Coordinates of C-alpha atoms and ligand atoms in Angstrom, one line a residue:
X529 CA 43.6 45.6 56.8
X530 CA 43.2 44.9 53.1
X531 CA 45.5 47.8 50.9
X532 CA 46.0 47.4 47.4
X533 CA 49.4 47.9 45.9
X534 CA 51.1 51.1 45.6
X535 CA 50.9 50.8 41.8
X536 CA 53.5 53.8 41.3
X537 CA 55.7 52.5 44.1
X538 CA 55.6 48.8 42.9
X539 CA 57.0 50.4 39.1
X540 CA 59.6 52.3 41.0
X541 CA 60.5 49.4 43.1
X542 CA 60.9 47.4 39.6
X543 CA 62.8 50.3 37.7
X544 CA 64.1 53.2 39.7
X545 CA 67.5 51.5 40.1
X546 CA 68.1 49.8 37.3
X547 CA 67.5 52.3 34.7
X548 CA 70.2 55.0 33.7
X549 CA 67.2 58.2 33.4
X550 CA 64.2 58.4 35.2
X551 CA 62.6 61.1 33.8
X552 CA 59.7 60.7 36.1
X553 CA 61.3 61.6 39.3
X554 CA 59.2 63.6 41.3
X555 CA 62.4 64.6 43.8
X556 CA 64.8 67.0 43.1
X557 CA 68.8 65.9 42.3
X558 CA 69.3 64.5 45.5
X559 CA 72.5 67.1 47.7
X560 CA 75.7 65.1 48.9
X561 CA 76.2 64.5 52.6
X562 CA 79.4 66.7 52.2
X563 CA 77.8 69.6 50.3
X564 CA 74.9 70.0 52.8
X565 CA 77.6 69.5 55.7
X566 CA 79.3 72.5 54.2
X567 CA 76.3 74.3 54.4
X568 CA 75.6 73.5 58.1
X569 CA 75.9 76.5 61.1
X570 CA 77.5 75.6 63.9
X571 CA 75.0 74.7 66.2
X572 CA 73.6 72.0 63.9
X573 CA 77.4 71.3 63.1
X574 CA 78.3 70.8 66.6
X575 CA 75.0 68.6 67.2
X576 CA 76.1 66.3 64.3
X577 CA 79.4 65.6 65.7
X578 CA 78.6 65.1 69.1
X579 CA 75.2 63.0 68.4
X580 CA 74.7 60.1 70.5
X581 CA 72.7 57.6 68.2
X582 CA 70.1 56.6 71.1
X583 CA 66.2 56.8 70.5
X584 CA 64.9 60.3 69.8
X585 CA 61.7 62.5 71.1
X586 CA 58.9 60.8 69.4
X587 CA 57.4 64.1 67.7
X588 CA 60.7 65.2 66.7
X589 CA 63.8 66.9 67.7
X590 CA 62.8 70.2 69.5
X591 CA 64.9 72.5 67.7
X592 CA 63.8 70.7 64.0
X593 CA 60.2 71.2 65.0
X594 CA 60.8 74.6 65.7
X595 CA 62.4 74.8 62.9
X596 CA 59.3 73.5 60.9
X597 CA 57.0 76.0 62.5
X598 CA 59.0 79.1 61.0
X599 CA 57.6 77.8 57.7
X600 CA 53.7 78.0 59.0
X601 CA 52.8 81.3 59.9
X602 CA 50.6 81.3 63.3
X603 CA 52.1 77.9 64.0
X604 CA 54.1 76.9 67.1
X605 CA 56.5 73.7 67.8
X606 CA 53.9 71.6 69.1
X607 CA 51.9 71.8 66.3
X608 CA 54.2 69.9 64.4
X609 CA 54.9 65.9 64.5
X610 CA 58.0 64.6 62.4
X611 CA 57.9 61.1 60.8
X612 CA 60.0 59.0 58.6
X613 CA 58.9 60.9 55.2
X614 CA 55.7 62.4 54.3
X615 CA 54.7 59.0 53.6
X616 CA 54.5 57.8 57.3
X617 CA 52.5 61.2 57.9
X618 CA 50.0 60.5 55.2
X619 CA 49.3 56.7 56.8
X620 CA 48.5 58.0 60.3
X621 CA 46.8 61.0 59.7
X622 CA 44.5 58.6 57.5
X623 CA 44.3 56.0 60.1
X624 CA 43.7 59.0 62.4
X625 CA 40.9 60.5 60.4
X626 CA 38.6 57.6 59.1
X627 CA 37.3 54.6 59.7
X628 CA 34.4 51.9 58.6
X629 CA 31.2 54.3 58.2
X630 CA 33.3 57.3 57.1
X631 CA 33.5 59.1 53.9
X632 CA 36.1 60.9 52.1
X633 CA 36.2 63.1 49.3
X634 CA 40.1 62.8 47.4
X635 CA 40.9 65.2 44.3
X636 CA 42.1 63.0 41.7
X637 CA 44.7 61.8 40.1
X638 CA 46.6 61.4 43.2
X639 CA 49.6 59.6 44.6
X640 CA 47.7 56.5 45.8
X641 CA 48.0 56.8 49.5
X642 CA 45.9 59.7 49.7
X643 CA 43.0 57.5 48.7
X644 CA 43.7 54.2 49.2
X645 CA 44.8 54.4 52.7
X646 CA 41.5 55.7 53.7
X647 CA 39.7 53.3 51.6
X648 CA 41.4 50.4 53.6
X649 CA 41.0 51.3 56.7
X650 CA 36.6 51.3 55.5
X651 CA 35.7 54.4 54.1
X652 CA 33.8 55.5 51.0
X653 CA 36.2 57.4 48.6
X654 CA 34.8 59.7 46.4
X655 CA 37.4 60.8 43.7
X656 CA 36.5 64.5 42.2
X657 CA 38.6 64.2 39.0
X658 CA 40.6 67.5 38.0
X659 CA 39.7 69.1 34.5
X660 CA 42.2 68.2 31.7
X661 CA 42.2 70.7 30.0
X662 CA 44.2 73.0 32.7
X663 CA 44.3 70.2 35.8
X664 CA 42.2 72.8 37.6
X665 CA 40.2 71.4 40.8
X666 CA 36.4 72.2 40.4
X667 CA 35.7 73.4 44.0
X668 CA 31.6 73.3 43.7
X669 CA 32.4 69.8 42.6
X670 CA 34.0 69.0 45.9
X671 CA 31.0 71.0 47.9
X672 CA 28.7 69.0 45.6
X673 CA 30.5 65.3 46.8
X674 CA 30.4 66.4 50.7
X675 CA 28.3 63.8 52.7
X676 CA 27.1 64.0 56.6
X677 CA 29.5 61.5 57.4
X678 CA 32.9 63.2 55.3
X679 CA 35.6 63.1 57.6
X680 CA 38.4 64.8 55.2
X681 CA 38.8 66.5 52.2
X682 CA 42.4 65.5 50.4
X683 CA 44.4 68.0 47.9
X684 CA 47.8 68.1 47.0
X685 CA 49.1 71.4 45.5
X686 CA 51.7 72.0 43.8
X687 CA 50.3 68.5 42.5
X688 CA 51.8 65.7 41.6
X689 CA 51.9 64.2 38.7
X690 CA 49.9 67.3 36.7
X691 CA 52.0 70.3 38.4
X692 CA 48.7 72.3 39.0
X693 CA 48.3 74.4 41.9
X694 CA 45.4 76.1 43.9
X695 CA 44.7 79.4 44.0
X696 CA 44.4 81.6 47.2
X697 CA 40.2 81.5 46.6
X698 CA 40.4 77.7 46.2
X699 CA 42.2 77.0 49.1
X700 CA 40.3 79.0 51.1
X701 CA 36.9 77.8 49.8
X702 CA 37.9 74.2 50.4
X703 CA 38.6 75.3 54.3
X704 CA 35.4 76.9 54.5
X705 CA 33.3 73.5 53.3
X706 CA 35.7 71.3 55.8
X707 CA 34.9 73.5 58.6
X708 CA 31.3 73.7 57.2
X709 CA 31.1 69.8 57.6
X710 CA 33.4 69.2 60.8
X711 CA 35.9 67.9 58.6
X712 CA 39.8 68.6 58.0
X713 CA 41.2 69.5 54.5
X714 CA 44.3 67.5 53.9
X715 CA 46.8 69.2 52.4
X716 CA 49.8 67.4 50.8
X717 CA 52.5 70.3 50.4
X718 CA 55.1 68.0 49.6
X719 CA 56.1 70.2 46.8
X720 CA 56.1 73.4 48.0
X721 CA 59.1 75.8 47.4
X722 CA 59.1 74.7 43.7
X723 CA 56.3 77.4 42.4
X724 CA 57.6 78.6 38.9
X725 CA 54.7 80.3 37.1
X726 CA 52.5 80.4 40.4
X727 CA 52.8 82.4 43.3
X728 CA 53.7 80.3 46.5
X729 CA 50.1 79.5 48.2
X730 CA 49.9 80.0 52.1
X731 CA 49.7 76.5 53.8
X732 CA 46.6 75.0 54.5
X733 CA 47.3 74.6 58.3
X734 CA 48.3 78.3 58.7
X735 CA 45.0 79.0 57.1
X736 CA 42.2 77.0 59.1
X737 CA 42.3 75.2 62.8
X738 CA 40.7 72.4 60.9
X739 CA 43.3 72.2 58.1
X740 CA 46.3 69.7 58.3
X741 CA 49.8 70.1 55.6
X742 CA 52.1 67.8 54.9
X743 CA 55.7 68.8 54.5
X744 CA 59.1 67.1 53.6
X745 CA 62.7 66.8 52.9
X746 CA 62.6 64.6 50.1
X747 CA 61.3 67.0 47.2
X748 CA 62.4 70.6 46.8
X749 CA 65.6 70.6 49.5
X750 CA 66.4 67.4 47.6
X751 CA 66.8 65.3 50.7
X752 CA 64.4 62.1 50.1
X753 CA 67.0 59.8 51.6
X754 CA 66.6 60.9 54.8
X755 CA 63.2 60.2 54.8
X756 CA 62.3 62.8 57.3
X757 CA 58.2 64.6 56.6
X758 CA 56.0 66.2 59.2
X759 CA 52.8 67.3 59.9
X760 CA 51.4 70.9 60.4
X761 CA 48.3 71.1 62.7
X762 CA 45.9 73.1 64.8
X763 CA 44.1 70.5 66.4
X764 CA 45.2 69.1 69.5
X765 CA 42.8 65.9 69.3
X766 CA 43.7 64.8 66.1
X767 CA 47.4 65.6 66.6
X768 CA 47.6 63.1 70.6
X769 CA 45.8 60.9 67.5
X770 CA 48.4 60.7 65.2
X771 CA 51.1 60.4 67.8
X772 CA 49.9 57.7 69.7
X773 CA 49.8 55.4 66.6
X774 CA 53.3 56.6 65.2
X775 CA 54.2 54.0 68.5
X776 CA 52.9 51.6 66.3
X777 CA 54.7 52.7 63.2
X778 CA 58.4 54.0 63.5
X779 CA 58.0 54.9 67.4
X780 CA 60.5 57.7 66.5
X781 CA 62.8 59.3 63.9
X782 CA 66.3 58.5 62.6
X783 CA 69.1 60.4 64.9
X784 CA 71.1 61.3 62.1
X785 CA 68.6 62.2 59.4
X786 CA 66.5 64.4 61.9
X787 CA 69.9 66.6 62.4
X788 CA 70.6 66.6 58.4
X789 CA 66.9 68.1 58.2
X790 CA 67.5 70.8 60.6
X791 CA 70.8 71.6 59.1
X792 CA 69.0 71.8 55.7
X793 CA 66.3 73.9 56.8
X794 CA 68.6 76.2 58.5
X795 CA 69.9 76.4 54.8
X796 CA 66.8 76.7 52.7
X797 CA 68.1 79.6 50.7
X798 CA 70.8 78.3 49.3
X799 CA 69.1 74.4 49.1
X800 CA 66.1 76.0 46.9
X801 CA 68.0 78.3 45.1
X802 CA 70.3 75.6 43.6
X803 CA 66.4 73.2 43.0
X804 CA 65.0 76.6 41.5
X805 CA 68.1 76.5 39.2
X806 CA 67.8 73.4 37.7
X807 CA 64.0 73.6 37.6
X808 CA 63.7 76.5 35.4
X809 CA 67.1 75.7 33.1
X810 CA 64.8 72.2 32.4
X811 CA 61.7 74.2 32.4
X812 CA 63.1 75.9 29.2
X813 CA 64.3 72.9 27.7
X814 CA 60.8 71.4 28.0
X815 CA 59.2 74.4 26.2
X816 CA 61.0 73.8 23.3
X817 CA 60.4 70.1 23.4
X818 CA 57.0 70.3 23.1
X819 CA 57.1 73.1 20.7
X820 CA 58.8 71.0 18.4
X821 CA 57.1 68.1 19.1
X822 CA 53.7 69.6 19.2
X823 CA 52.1 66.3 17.1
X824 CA 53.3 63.9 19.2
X825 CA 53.2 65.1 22.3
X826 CA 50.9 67.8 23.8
X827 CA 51.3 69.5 27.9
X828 CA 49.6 72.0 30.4
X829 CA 52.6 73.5 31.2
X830 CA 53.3 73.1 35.0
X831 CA 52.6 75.9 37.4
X832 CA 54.4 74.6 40.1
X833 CA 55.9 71.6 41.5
X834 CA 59.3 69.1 39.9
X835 CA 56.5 67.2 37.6
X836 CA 54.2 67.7 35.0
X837 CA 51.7 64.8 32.8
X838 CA 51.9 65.4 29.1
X839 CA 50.1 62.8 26.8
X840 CA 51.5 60.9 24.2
X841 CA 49.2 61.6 20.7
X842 CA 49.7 58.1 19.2
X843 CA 50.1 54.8 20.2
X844 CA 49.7 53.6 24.1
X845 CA 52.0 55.1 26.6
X846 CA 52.4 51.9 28.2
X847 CA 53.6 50.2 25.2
X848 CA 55.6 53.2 24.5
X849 CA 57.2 53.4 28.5
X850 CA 58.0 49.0 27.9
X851 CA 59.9 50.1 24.8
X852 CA 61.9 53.1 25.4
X853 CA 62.8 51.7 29.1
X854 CA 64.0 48.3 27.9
X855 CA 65.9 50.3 24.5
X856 CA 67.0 53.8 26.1
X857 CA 66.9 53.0 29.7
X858 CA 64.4 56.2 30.1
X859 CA 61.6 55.6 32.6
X860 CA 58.7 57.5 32.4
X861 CA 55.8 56.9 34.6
X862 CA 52.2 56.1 32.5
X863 CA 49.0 57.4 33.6
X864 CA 47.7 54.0 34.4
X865 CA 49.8 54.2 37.4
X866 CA 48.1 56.3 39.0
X867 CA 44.6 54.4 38.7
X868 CA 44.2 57.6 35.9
X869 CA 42.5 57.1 32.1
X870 CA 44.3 58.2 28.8
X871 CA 47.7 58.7 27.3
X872 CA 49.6 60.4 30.0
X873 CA 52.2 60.4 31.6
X874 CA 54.3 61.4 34.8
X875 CA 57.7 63.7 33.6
X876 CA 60.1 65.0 36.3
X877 CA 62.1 67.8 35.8
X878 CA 64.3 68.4 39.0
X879 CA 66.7 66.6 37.9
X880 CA 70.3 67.2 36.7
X881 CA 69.9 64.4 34.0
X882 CA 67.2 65.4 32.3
X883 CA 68.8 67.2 29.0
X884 CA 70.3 64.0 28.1
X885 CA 67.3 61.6 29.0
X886 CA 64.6 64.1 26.9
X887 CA 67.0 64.1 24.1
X888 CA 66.4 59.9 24.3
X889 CA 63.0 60.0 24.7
X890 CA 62.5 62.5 21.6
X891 CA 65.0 60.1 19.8
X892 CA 63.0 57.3 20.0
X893 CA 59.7 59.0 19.5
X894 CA 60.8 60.5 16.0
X895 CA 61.9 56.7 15.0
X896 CA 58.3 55.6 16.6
X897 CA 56.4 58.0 14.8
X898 CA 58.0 57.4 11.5
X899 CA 57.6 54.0 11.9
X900 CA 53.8 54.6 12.0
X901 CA 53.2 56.5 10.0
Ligands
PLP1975 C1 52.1 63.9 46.4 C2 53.0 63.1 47.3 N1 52.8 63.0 48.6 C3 53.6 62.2 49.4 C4 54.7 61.6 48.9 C5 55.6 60.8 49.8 O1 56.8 61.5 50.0 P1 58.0 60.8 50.7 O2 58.5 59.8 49.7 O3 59.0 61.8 51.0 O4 57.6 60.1 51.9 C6 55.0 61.7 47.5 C7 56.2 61.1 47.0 O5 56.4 61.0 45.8 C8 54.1 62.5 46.7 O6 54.4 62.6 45.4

């Protein structure tokens, strides 16, 4: 198998933990084990002190997959498979779905897995690029890139990095050319829960019997270090698919972490209304930014989602990422991470530091643009 380097994961890998901000964090501020232990009810409280730390159920703790279903309308337990992260769930779906011969048709930008995994394991990528100007996914465009032998269709929404989402019709248009084709629509959820200006769009798996969504921990309940995703789907073929090569992969979840999801879920209120919180304070904080900062930088205000990609209006972003890492310890993440042309760049807003670490970014960019001017 020849895969390319996770260019964004590489750059975190380098940075994340030794820089004071990251303003490009795409997870929410990560809970303490204590305050979501606080949280727990006392069946998931009595299952975390008794817990024997043995092998688990390879598709998941029972109770947590049941747990996962209540979020998918129409869905049961065993249409769910747990993994370690969405990550692991993105890797063997794609492994799953293509192989040498096989075409796939990915709306980009896009974290890198959901192309390049496919790509490595032989198929034809075709990227359909979202438009600029509003980060809108042209739907014809995707019918238009279809191909006897697509196997999937890949969206994200709420997306990451541009904070777009789909609309109802979308969503529904894109299930209508899978099941058209025989293919599944791949739907990365991974930021659901965190619609601000958008209405929260029904998953893609409660939708179609040919549509597959990822879920997680790690974003909106502000859980990544559990590293516990999962898998909503229909299909019984591809799902005996995707399990059988998880025995290749983790064989099973963490004991602990699979118990600290279910308490979580069992306390999604209170988890997203403290991520909501935080979201919109820094939501507000942003629309000033860029009002006073409208010639230097310019953004399609997020709809949903902890990220959003403004562009820088002079210089490189690159150049201007080196310098304010290496002066303000701020890391934002350029646009070239992501494979993706022009002066943007990745800003996260779910976290608790981001007041202090936009104030250093605009601090430097006055002094920049001065400088240049
Ligand atoms: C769009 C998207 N999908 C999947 C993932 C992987 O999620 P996790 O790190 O929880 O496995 C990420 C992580 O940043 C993401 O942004």
């Amino acid at each position: 198998m020849q895969i390319a380097d996770f260019a964004l994961e590489r750059y975190f890998a380098r940075w994340e933990f030794a820089v004071r901000h990251v303003l490009c964090a795409s997870d929410a501020e990560p809970i303490a084990l204590s305050d979501l232990l606080a949280l727990a009810d006392d069946d998931s409280r009595r299952r975390w002190e008794t817990l024997h730390l043995g092998y688990t159920e390879s598709l998941g703790l029972p109770a947590l997959r049941a747990e996962i279903a209540r979020l998918y309308p129409g869905l049961t337990p065993d249409d769910v498979i747990t993994f370690a992260g969405a990550e692991e769930g993105v890797f063997l779906s794609m492994q799953a779905l293509v192989g040498p011969g096989d075409h796939a048709v990915v709306a980009w930008p896009a974290y890198q897995s959901l192309h390049e995994v496919a790509r490595s394991a032989g198929a034809e990528i075709t990227l359909v690029p979202l438009d600029p100007r509003d980060w809108s996914l042209d739907v014809d465009a995707v019918a238009a890139a279809m191909r006897p032998n697509t196997k999937v269709i890949v969206v994200n929404s709420p997306h990451s990095p541009t904070g777009a989402q789909l609309s109802p019709e979308q969503l529904h248009r894109l299930n209508s050319i899978a099941e058209l084709h025989g293919a599944f629509l791949f739907s990365d959820e991974v930021y659901r829960f965190l619609e601000h200006s958008a209405a929260e769009l029904s998953p893609a798996a409660s939708c179609s019997p040919r549509a597959i969504s990822l879920g997680v921990m790690s974003k909106a309940f502000g859980l990544a270090g559990i590293r516990i995703g999962w898998l909503a789907l229909r299909d019984a073929t591809l799902r005996a698919r995707v399990a059988s090569l998880k025995d290749y992969t983790t064989i099973c979840n963490s004991a602990p972490s699979e118990i600290l999801a279910l308490m979580a879920l069992r306390a999604k209120d209170a988890l997203l209304g403290r991520t909501r919180k935080i979201i919109s304070d820094n939501l507000s904080l942003l629309d000033l930014f860029f009002a006073r900062n409208a010639d230097r930088f310019s953004w399609v205000r997020p709809r949903a989602s902890s990220v959003g990609f403004p562009k820088l209006l002079g210089g490189d972003v690159d150049e201007f990422a080196a310098r304010l890492v290496e002066r303000e310890g701020v890391l934002i993440l350029p646009a070239s991470r992501f494979g993706y042309p022009g002066n943007y760049f990745r800003l996260g807003f779910g976290r608790r530091d981001m007041p202090e670490a936009l104030g250093k970014m605009e601090r430097f960019a006055l002094e920049r643009f001065a400088a240049d001017s």
